[in-house]
Amino acid sequence: MEFRHLGKSGLVVSEIAYGNWITHGSQVEEDAALACVRAALDAGITTFDTADGYAQGRAEEVLGRALKGERRDGLEIFSKLYWPVGPGKNDRGLSRKHIIRGVEDTLRRLGTDYLDLYQAHRFDHGAPLEETLRAFEDLVRQGKVLYVGVSEWNADQIGRALKIADESGFDRIVSNQPQYNMLWRVIESEVVPVSRREGLGQVVWSPIAGGILTGKYKPGEPLPENTRATDAHNKQFIADRVGDRELLERVQKLAPLAAEAGLTLPQLAVAWVLQNDNVSTAIIGATRPEQVRDNVQAAGVRLDAGLLARIDEVLGDSVDRDPSLTRSPEDIRA
């Protein structure tokens, strides 16, 4: 395993992190989830990402049980809040009330007394930004949170948060957690430049595009059983892509390029993300331990400029680059 700093902070994280967005507490049985976490630990992964909104807190509980007995100071545990975790109007968003109460519930579920990184899971248009940042600052001062980050914030929102932090003497946010992969590059034109300038690192989710970049979805063939595309709760996230025959054909053309580099398609996808020096860590998920063992082989891989150019040529106009696609709900309390 290779390691990088989280942005320009002093925190060191594993180049590949393990996340349990869709899998733990919902898609896979707990025994399988525990086996995947064990495979991640055995592979040298020290960074683990979750959120209170994943399976309504069950994902945090499963991760807490999976990491029980591990040396806490040898791990970096990240969580997030914003999405609804209850029926009330204050059971969501980034109000002071929800942040202060939310961290207590997250710490209890994870079985730890602090988080290495606590992240705003989206931008809250209904809460004053200064209120949100002051609540996070209080958690840092209390020692319940060591670093603060955001997820899926655009460049303007990140800039506003940094300005308030500097004017108020708050700890600055050190990271952003965006979707980023060969097919989804919307952070490159605006978010990455401001992050480089201000010292934020990217904690990337979906480096294999929800499984699209594994090549398992073949153009013109039935969808494989027991995959995200056939899961009733989660197929919405990739429905458009698995129905795009041209895109699937382009992905199949990446397989020879991966083979030339001595990589599987998933390894190529993860390695591609890590070529961006503003990426601090790429989050992988898994339903089986062998997927973890395969994906971690991307750590430390360096892809030459010629290969990167050929990848761009193959994918062509299938790549999304529009920065306006980074959006948060206008009213999470509606």
mmCIF file of C-alpha atoms in Angstrom:
data_model
loop_
_atom_site.group_PDB
_atom_site.id
_atom_site.type_symbol
_atom_site.label_atom_id
_atom_site.label_comp_id
_atom_site.label_asym_id
_atom_site.label_seq_id
_atom_site.Cartn_x
_atom_site.Cartn_y
_atom_site.Cartn_z
ATOM 1 C CA MET A 1 0.000 0.000 0.000
ATOM 2 C CA GLU A 2 1.105 3.545 -0.757
ATOM 3 C CA PHE A 3 0.199 6.565 1.389
ATOM 4 C CA ARG A 4 -0.516 10.246 0.767
ATOM 5 C CA HIS A 5 -1.272 13.325 2.835
ATOM 6 C CA LEU A 6 -4.896 14.419 3.039
ATOM 7 C CA GLY A 7 -4.500 17.632 1.081
ATOM 8 C CA LYS A 8 -1.887 19.805 2.747
ATOM 9 C CA SER A 9 -2.858 18.614 6.222
ATOM 10 C CA GLY A 10 -0.535 16.520 8.344
ATOM 11 C CA LEU A 11 -2.896 13.511 8.206
ATOM 12 C CA VAL A 12 -1.555 10.583 6.198
ATOM 13 C CA VAL A 13 -4.071 8.240 4.565
ATOM 14 C CA SER A 14 -3.819 5.072 2.527
ATOM 15 C CA GLU A 15 -3.833 5.743 -1.217
ATOM 16 C CA ILE A 16 -6.821 3.407 -1.466
ATOM 17 C CA ALA A 17 -9.567 3.652 1.133
ATOM 18 C CA TYR A 18 -12.402 1.243 1.873
ATOM 19 C CA GLY A 19 -15.973 2.559 1.824
ATOM 20 C CA ASN A 20 -19.303 0.924 2.578
ATOM 21 C CA TRP A 21 -21.880 3.126 0.874
ATOM 22 C CA ILE A 22 -24.145 0.583 -0.827
ATOM 23 C CA THR A 23 -22.897 -2.694 0.580
ATOM 24 C CA HIS A 24 -22.843 -2.772 4.375
ATOM 25 C CA GLY A 25 -26.150 -2.991 6.172
ATOM 26 C CA SER A 26 -28.138 -3.421 2.966
ATOM 27 C CA GLN A 27 -26.738 -5.188 -0.109
ATOM 28 C CA VAL A 28 -24.540 -7.868 1.504
ATOM 29 C CA GLU A 29 -24.805 -10.003 4.643
ATOM 30 C CA GLU A 30 -22.725 -8.956 7.620
ATOM 31 C CA ASP A 31 -20.362 -11.934 7.391
ATOM 32 C CA ALA A 32 -19.454 -10.894 3.842
ATOM 33 C CA ALA A 33 -19.046 -7.282 4.918
ATOM 34 C CA LEU A 34 -16.723 -8.282 7.754
ATOM 35 C CA ALA A 35 -14.680 -10.423 5.370
ATOM 36 C CA CYS A 36 -14.291 -7.472 2.996
ATOM 37 C CA VAL A 37 -13.058 -5.204 5.797
ATOM 38 C CA ARG A 38 -10.622 -7.904 6.898
ATOM 39 C CA ALA A 39 -9.321 -8.162 3.335
ATOM 40 C CA ALA A 40 -8.865 -4.376 3.274
ATOM 41 C CA LEU A 41 -6.907 -4.428 6.523
ATOM 42 C CA ASP A 42 -4.771 -7.341 5.328
ATOM 43 C CA ALA A 43 -3.993 -5.383 2.147
ATOM 44 C CA GLY A 44 -2.679 -2.444 4.160
ATOM 45 C CA ILE A 45 -5.694 -0.145 3.911
ATOM 46 C CA THR A 46 -5.887 2.099 6.959
ATOM 47 C CA THR A 47 -8.534 4.580 5.778
ATOM 48 C CA PHE A 48 -12.236 3.740 6.059
ATOM 49 C CA ASP A 49 -15.134 5.910 4.893
ATOM 50 C CA THR A 50 -18.817 5.712 5.803
ATOM 51 C CA ALA A 51 -21.796 8.002 6.523
ATOM 52 C CA ASP A 52 -24.805 8.088 8.809
ATOM 53 C CA GLY A 53 -27.095 8.073 5.782
ATOM 54 C CA TYR A 54 -25.798 4.740 4.486
ATOM 55 C CA ALA A 55 -28.525 2.193 5.285
ATOM 56 C CA GLN A 56 -29.835 4.631 7.909
ATOM 57 C CA GLY A 57 -26.863 4.151 10.230
ATOM 58 C CA ARG A 58 -26.502 0.399 9.807
ATOM 59 C CA ALA A 59 -23.395 0.818 7.663
ATOM 60 C CA GLU A 60 -21.655 2.682 10.474
ATOM 61 C CA GLU A 61 -22.659 -0.043 12.910
ATOM 62 C CA VAL A 62 -21.277 -2.806 10.671
ATOM 63 C CA LEU A 63 -18.019 -0.930 10.126
ATOM 64 C CA GLY A 64 -17.690 -0.355 13.853
ATOM 65 C CA ARG A 65 -18.043 -4.056 14.534
ATOM 66 C CA ALA A 66 -15.641 -4.921 11.714
ATOM 67 C CA LEU A 67 -12.925 -2.642 13.104
ATOM 68 C CA LYS A 68 -13.413 -3.593 16.750
ATOM 69 C CA GLY A 69 -10.150 -4.750 18.275
ATOM 70 C CA GLU A 70 -7.972 -2.934 15.735
ATOM 71 C CA ARG A 71 -5.517 -0.355 17.054
ATOM 72 C CA ARG A 72 -7.520 2.870 16.771
ATOM 73 C CA ASP A 73 -4.486 5.114 16.282
ATOM 74 C CA GLY A 74 -3.496 2.998 13.282
ATOM 75 C CA LEU A 75 -6.752 3.788 11.456
ATOM 76 C CA GLU A 76 -8.287 6.837 9.799
ATOM 77 C CA ILE A 77 -12.065 6.675 10.140
ATOM 78 C CA PHE A 78 -14.168 9.092 8.088
ATOM 79 C CA SER A 79 -17.907 9.701 8.256
ATOM 80 C CA LYS A 80 -20.386 12.197 6.851
ATOM 81 C CA LEU A 81 -23.779 13.739 7.583
ATOM 82 C CA TYR A 82 -26.474 15.671 5.718
ATOM 83 C CA TRP A 83 -29.011 13.188 4.320
ATOM 84 C CA PRO A 84 -32.148 12.341 6.364
ATOM 85 C CA VAL A 85 -31.680 9.884 9.232
ATOM 86 C CA GLY A 86 -35.148 10.351 10.725
ATOM 87 C CA PRO A 87 -38.583 11.853 10.052
ATOM 88 C CA GLY A 88 -37.999 15.256 11.630
ATOM 89 C CA LYS A 89 -37.004 18.434 9.824
ATOM 90 C CA ASN A 90 -33.898 18.616 12.033
ATOM 91 C CA ASP A 91 -32.899 15.005 11.316
ATOM 92 C CA ARG A 92 -31.101 16.168 8.172
ATOM 93 C CA GLY A 93 -29.020 18.985 6.763
ATOM 94 C CA LEU A 94 -26.178 20.931 8.350
ATOM 95 C CA SER A 95 -27.829 22.888 11.135
ATOM 96 C CA ARG A 96 -25.972 23.160 14.431
ATOM 97 C CA LYS A 97 -28.587 20.940 16.061
ATOM 98 C CA HIS A 98 -28.156 18.135 13.520
ATOM 99 C CA ILE A 99 -24.355 18.295 13.487
ATOM 100 C CA ILE A 100 -23.958 18.210 17.274
ATOM 101 C CA ARG A 101 -26.498 15.413 17.686
ATOM 102 C CA GLY A 102 -25.365 13.582 14.560
ATOM 103 C CA VAL A 103 -21.759 13.170 15.613
ATOM 104 C CA GLU A 104 -22.796 11.616 18.920
ATOM 105 C CA ASP A 105 -24.896 9.001 17.121
ATOM 106 C CA THR A 106 -22.120 8.314 14.619
ATOM 107 C CA LEU A 107 -19.484 7.856 17.336
ATOM 108 C CA ARG A 108 -21.784 5.474 19.194
ATOM 109 C CA ARG A 109 -22.495 3.382 16.103
ATOM 110 C CA LEU A 110 -18.819 3.212 15.143
ATOM 111 C CA GLY A 111 -17.699 2.435 18.689
ATOM 112 C CA THR A 112 -15.071 5.182 18.764
ATOM 113 C CA ASP A 113 -14.604 8.417 20.660
ATOM 114 C CA TYR A 114 -13.401 10.484 17.706
ATOM 115 C CA LEU A 115 -13.487 10.748 13.930
ATOM 116 C CA ASP A 116 -10.390 11.486 11.913
ATOM 117 C CA LEU A 117 -12.483 13.308 9.301
ATOM 118 C CA TYR A 118 -16.089 14.505 9.532
ATOM 119 C CA GLN A 119 -17.614 15.635 6.246
ATOM 120 C CA ALA A 120 -20.589 17.692 5.140
ATOM 121 C CA HIS A 121 -22.204 15.195 2.765
ATOM 122 C CA ARG A 122 -23.672 17.931 0.538
ATOM 123 C CA PHE A 123 -24.030 21.714 0.689
ATOM 124 C CA ASP A 124 -27.010 22.835 2.780
ATOM 125 C CA HIS A 125 -28.782 25.776 1.124
ATOM 126 C CA GLY A 126 -31.109 26.032 4.133
ATOM 127 C CA ALA A 127 -28.538 26.524 6.890
ATOM 128 C CA PRO A 128 -26.219 29.532 7.324
ATOM 129 C CA LEU A 129 -22.737 28.466 6.262
ATOM 130 C CA GLU A 130 -21.164 30.190 9.263
ATOM 131 C CA GLU A 131 -23.461 28.192 11.590
ATOM 132 C CA THR A 132 -22.372 24.958 9.955
ATOM 133 C CA LEU A 133 -18.681 25.794 10.134
ATOM 134 C CA ARG A 134 -18.887 26.975 13.738
ATOM 135 C CA ALA A 135 -20.563 23.706 14.768
ATOM 136 C CA PHE A 136 -17.786 21.722 13.076
ATOM 137 C CA GLU A 137 -15.217 23.978 14.765
ATOM 138 C CA ASP A 138 -16.726 23.211 18.165
ATOM 139 C CA LEU A 139 -16.399 19.476 17.501
ATOM 140 C CA VAL A 140 -12.734 19.970 16.602
ATOM 141 C CA ARG A 141 -12.124 21.914 19.817
ATOM 142 C CA GLN A 142 -13.856 19.144 21.806
ATOM 143 C CA GLY A 143 -11.598 16.502 20.237
ATOM 144 C CA LYS A 144 -14.506 14.569 18.755
ATOM 145 C CA VAL A 145 -13.380 15.433 15.218
ATOM 146 C CA LEU A 146 -9.772 15.917 14.119
ATOM 147 C CA TYR A 147 -10.313 17.288 10.602
ATOM 148 C CA VAL A 148 -13.300 18.641 8.674
ATOM 149 C CA GLY A 149 -14.139 18.079 5.018
ATOM 150 C CA VAL A 150 -16.976 18.360 2.540
ATOM 151 C CA SER A 151 -18.477 16.157 -0.159
ATOM 152 C CA GLU A 152 -19.794 17.180 -3.587
ATOM 153 C CA TRP A 153 -19.346 20.915 -2.988
ATOM 154 C CA ASN A 154 -18.663 23.115 -5.983
ATOM 155 C CA ALA A 155 -15.736 25.513 -6.253
ATOM 156 C CA ASP A 156 -17.755 28.545 -5.146
ATOM 157 C CA GLN A 157 -19.070 26.780 -2.040
ATOM 158 C CA ILE A 158 -15.584 25.606 -1.110
ATOM 159 C CA GLY A 159 -14.223 29.128 -1.572
ATOM 160 C CA ARG A 160 -16.953 30.652 0.610
ATOM 161 C CA ALA A 161 -16.271 28.148 3.393
ATOM 162 C CA LEU A 162 -12.546 28.888 3.336
ATOM 163 C CA LYS A 163 -13.159 32.636 3.467
ATOM 164 C CA ILE A 164 -15.429 32.324 6.516
ATOM 165 C CA ALA A 165 -12.939 30.017 8.239
ATOM 166 C CA ASP A 166 -10.082 32.453 7.667
ATOM 167 C CA GLU A 167 -12.108 35.454 8.865
ATOM 168 C CA SER A 168 -13.414 33.621 11.945
ATOM 169 C CA GLY A 169 -10.281 31.738 12.934
ATOM 170 C CA PHE A 170 -11.863 28.322 12.351
ATOM 171 C CA ASP A 171 -9.960 25.235 11.268
ATOM 172 C CA ARG A 172 -10.175 25.089 7.475
ATOM 173 C CA ILE A 173 -11.748 22.242 5.577
ATOM 174 C CA VAL A 174 -8.986 19.954 4.305
ATOM 175 C CA SER A 175 -10.805 17.775 1.780
ATOM 176 C CA ASN A 176 -13.626 17.329 -0.679
ATOM 177 C CA GLN A 177 -15.240 13.990 -1.485
ATOM 178 C CA PRO A 178 -16.435 14.011 -5.114
ATOM 179 C CA GLN A 179 -17.407 11.382 -7.619
ATOM 180 C CA TYR A 180 -14.453 11.105 -9.991
ATOM 181 C CA ASN A 181 -13.504 8.536 -12.598
ATOM 182 C CA MET A 182 -12.607 8.171 -16.276
ATOM 183 C CA LEU A 183 -16.219 8.886 -17.250
ATOM 184 C CA TRP A 184 -17.051 11.609 -14.703
ATOM 185 C CA ARG A 185 -14.490 14.427 -14.621
ATOM 186 C CA VAL A 186 -16.642 17.368 -13.586
ATOM 187 C CA ILE A 187 -14.239 18.453 -10.804
ATOM 188 C CA GLU A 188 -11.263 18.983 -13.090
ATOM 189 C CA SER A 189 -11.982 22.471 -14.434
ATOM 190 C CA GLU A 190 -12.975 24.321 -11.232
ATOM 191 C CA VAL A 191 -12.893 22.234 -8.025
ATOM 192 C CA VAL A 192 -9.398 20.801 -8.518
ATOM 193 C CA PRO A 193 -7.735 24.186 -9.260
ATOM 194 C CA VAL A 194 -9.207 25.851 -6.159
ATOM 195 C CA SER A 195 -8.386 22.766 -4.085
ATOM 196 C CA ARG A 196 -4.768 22.767 -5.228
ATOM 197 C CA ARG A 197 -4.453 26.460 -4.461
ATOM 198 C CA GLU A 198 -6.070 26.203 -1.024
ATOM 199 C CA GLY A 199 -4.601 22.873 0.105
ATOM 200 C CA LEU A 200 -7.621 20.543 -0.112
ATOM 201 C CA GLY A 201 -7.268 16.932 -1.203
ATOM 202 C CA GLN A 202 -9.885 14.904 -3.058
ATOM 203 C CA VAL A 203 -11.303 11.795 -1.335
ATOM 204 C CA VAL A 204 -12.709 10.183 -4.464
ATOM 205 C CA TRP A 205 -15.776 7.962 -4.550
ATOM 206 C CA SER A 206 -16.883 5.696 -7.417
ATOM 207 C CA PRO A 207 -13.487 5.336 -9.149
ATOM 208 C CA ILE A 208 -14.890 2.421 -11.173
ATOM 209 C CA ALA A 209 -18.121 4.295 -12.033
ATOM 210 C CA GLY A 210 -20.438 2.046 -10.070
ATOM 211 C CA GLY A 211 -19.006 -1.045 -11.759
ATOM 212 C CA ILE A 212 -19.320 0.257 -15.332
ATOM 213 C CA LEU A 213 -15.529 0.421 -15.698
ATOM 214 C CA THR A 214 -15.084 -3.218 -14.656
ATOM 215 C CA GLY A 215 -16.316 -4.279 -18.092
ATOM 216 C CA LYS A 216 -18.832 -6.724 -16.620
ATOM 217 C CA TYR A 217 -21.747 -5.001 -18.362
ATOM 218 C CA LYS A 218 -21.509 -6.169 -21.966
ATOM 219 C CA PRO A 219 -23.280 -4.309 -24.810
ATOM 220 C CA GLY A 220 -26.314 -6.228 -26.054
ATOM 221 C CA GLU A 221 -26.135 -8.857 -23.296
ATOM 222 C CA PRO A 222 -28.424 -9.404 -20.280
ATOM 223 C CA LEU A 223 -27.334 -7.674 -17.074
ATOM 224 C CA PRO A 224 -25.350 -9.988 -14.778
ATOM 225 C CA GLU A 225 -27.288 -11.189 -11.743
ATOM 226 C CA ASN A 226 -26.390 -9.962 -8.245
ATOM 227 C CA THR A 227 -24.856 -6.722 -9.491
ATOM 228 C CA ARG A 228 -25.724 -3.120 -8.754
ATOM 229 C CA ALA A 229 -27.590 -2.867 -12.044
ATOM 230 C CA THR A 230 -30.063 -5.560 -10.927
ATOM 231 C CA ASP A 231 -30.378 -4.434 -7.294
ATOM 232 C CA ALA A 232 -33.800 -2.815 -6.815
ATOM 233 C CA HIS A 233 -32.535 -0.142 -4.424
ATOM 234 C CA ASN A 234 -29.324 0.832 -6.185
ATOM 235 C CA LYS A 235 -29.777 0.359 -9.930
ATOM 236 C CA GLN A 236 -30.918 4.001 -10.236
ATOM 237 C CA PHE A 237 -27.327 5.159 -9.834
ATOM 238 C CA ILE A 238 -26.106 3.518 -13.044
ATOM 239 C CA ALA A 239 -29.332 2.892 -14.984
ATOM 240 C CA ASP A 240 -28.498 5.406 -17.713
ATOM 241 C CA ARG A 241 -25.029 4.017 -18.249
ATOM 242 C CA VAL A 242 -25.898 0.316 -18.433
ATOM 243 C CA GLY A 243 -28.427 1.212 -21.115
ATOM 244 C CA ASP A 244 -25.877 3.127 -23.194
ATOM 245 C CA ARG A 245 -24.632 0.607 -25.752
ATOM 246 C CA GLU A 246 -22.018 2.961 -27.233
ATOM 247 C CA LEU A 247 -20.546 3.658 -23.810
ATOM 248 C CA LEU A 248 -20.366 -0.053 -22.951
ATOM 249 C CA GLU A 249 -18.635 -0.706 -26.265
ATOM 250 C CA ARG A 250 -16.063 1.972 -25.490
ATOM 251 C CA VAL A 251 -15.397 0.437 -22.071
ATOM 252 C CA GLN A 252 -14.753 -2.951 -23.693
ATOM 253 C CA LYS A 253 -12.092 -1.269 -25.850
ATOM 254 C CA LEU A 254 -10.241 -0.295 -22.664
ATOM 255 C CA ALA A 255 -9.563 -3.955 -21.833
ATOM 256 C CA PRO A 256 -6.583 -4.308 -24.225
ATOM 257 C CA LEU A 257 -5.083 -1.111 -22.804
ATOM 258 C CA ALA A 258 -5.396 -2.490 -19.282
ATOM 259 C CA ALA A 259 -3.789 -5.751 -20.374
ATOM 260 C CA GLU A 260 -0.857 -3.886 -21.929
ATOM 261 C CA ALA A 261 -0.262 -2.213 -18.566
ATOM 262 C CA GLY A 262 -0.518 -5.562 -16.766
ATOM 263 C CA LEU A 263 -3.752 -4.548 -15.071
ATOM 264 C CA THR A 264 -7.359 -5.669 -14.892
ATOM 265 C CA LEU A 265 -9.995 -3.148 -15.968
ATOM 266 C CA PRO A 266 -10.922 -2.271 -12.351
ATOM 267 C CA GLN A 267 -7.244 -1.820 -11.501
ATOM 268 C CA LEU A 268 -6.804 0.475 -14.497
ATOM 269 C CA ALA A 269 -9.809 2.550 -13.413
ATOM 270 C CA VAL A 270 -8.536 2.987 -9.849
ATOM 271 C CA ALA A 271 -4.982 3.659 -11.020
ATOM 272 C CA TRP A 272 -6.285 6.293 -13.463
ATOM 273 C CA VAL A 273 -7.893 8.239 -10.612
ATOM 274 C CA LEU A 274 -4.681 8.128 -8.594
ATOM 275 C CA GLN A 275 -2.695 9.762 -11.404
ATOM 276 C CA ASN A 276 -4.303 13.070 -10.384
ATOM 277 C CA ASP A 277 -1.962 14.501 -7.752
ATOM 278 C CA ASN A 278 -4.843 16.342 -6.083
ATOM 279 C CA VAL A 279 -6.410 12.990 -5.193
ATOM 280 C CA SER A 280 -5.493 11.965 -1.658
ATOM 281 C CA THR A 281 -7.284 8.625 -1.676
ATOM 282 C CA ALA A 282 -9.647 6.620 -3.878
ATOM 283 C CA ILE A 283 -12.501 4.832 -2.114
ATOM 284 C CA ILE A 284 -13.274 1.296 -3.198
ATOM 285 C CA GLY A 285 -16.272 -0.786 -2.140
ATOM 286 C CA ALA A 286 -16.819 -4.501 -2.395
ATOM 287 C CA THR A 287 -19.297 -7.315 -1.959
ATOM 288 C CA ARG A 288 -16.570 -9.986 -1.947
ATOM 289 C CA PRO A 289 -13.039 -10.004 -0.449
ATOM 290 C CA GLU A 290 -11.487 -10.908 -3.799
ATOM 291 C CA GLN A 291 -12.719 -7.579 -5.208
ATOM 292 C CA VAL A 292 -10.747 -5.782 -2.512
ATOM 293 C CA ARG A 293 -7.643 -7.823 -3.205
ATOM 294 C CA ASP A 294 -7.938 -7.073 -6.929
ATOM 295 C CA ASN A 295 -8.529 -3.338 -6.611
ATOM 296 C CA VAL A 296 -5.709 -2.652 -4.156
ATOM 297 C CA GLN A 297 -3.218 -3.753 -6.811
ATOM 298 C CA ALA A 298 -3.731 -0.292 -8.312
ATOM 299 C CA ALA A 299 -1.805 1.311 -5.435
ATOM 300 C CA GLY A 300 1.520 2.696 -6.546
ATOM 301 C CA VAL A 301 0.843 2.142 -10.270
ATOM 302 C CA ARG A 302 2.065 4.897 -12.580
ATOM 303 C CA LEU A 303 0.451 5.204 -16.018
ATOM 304 C CA ASP A 304 2.471 6.857 -18.777
ATOM 305 C CA ALA A 305 1.209 9.843 -20.748
ATOM 306 C CA GLY A 306 0.773 7.787 -23.904
ATOM 307 C CA LEU A 307 -1.591 5.356 -22.207
ATOM 308 C CA LEU A 308 -3.597 8.177 -20.646
ATOM 309 C CA ALA A 309 -3.990 9.777 -24.080
ATOM 310 C CA ARG A 310 -5.179 6.504 -25.598
ATOM 311 C CA ILE A 311 -7.769 6.132 -22.831
ATOM 312 C CA ASP A 312 -9.087 9.608 -23.650
ATOM 313 C CA GLU A 313 -9.232 8.699 -27.327
ATOM 314 C CA VAL A 314 -11.240 5.541 -26.647
ATOM 315 C CA LEU A 315 -13.757 7.237 -24.346
ATOM 316 C CA GLY A 316 -14.177 10.326 -26.520
ATOM 317 C CA ASP A 317 -17.368 12.266 -25.881
ATOM 318 C CA SER A 318 -18.693 9.709 -23.371
ATOM 319 C CA VAL A 319 -16.897 11.691 -20.642
ATOM 320 C CA ASP A 320 -18.914 14.155 -18.505
ATOM 321 C CA ARG A 321 -16.950 17.340 -17.772
ATOM 322 C CA ASP A 322 -19.570 20.024 -17.008
ATOM 323 C CA PRO A 323 -18.795 21.503 -13.527
ATOM 324 C CA SER A 324 -22.450 22.528 -13.104
ATOM 325 C CA LEU A 325 -23.256 18.826 -12.611
ATOM 326 C CA THR A 326 -21.950 19.150 -9.044
ATOM 327 C CA ARG A 327 -25.223 19.959 -7.292
ATOM 328 C CA SER A 328 -26.863 19.721 -3.870
ATOM 329 C CA PRO A 329 -30.632 19.658 -3.222
ATOM 330 C CA GLU A 330 -32.176 23.115 -2.990
ATOM 331 C CA ASP A 331 -34.217 22.130 0.072
ATOM 332 C CA ILE A 332 -33.275 18.990 2.018
ATOM 333 C CA ARG A 333 -36.076 19.761 4.519
ATOM 334 C CA ALA A 334 -38.879 19.727 1.960
#
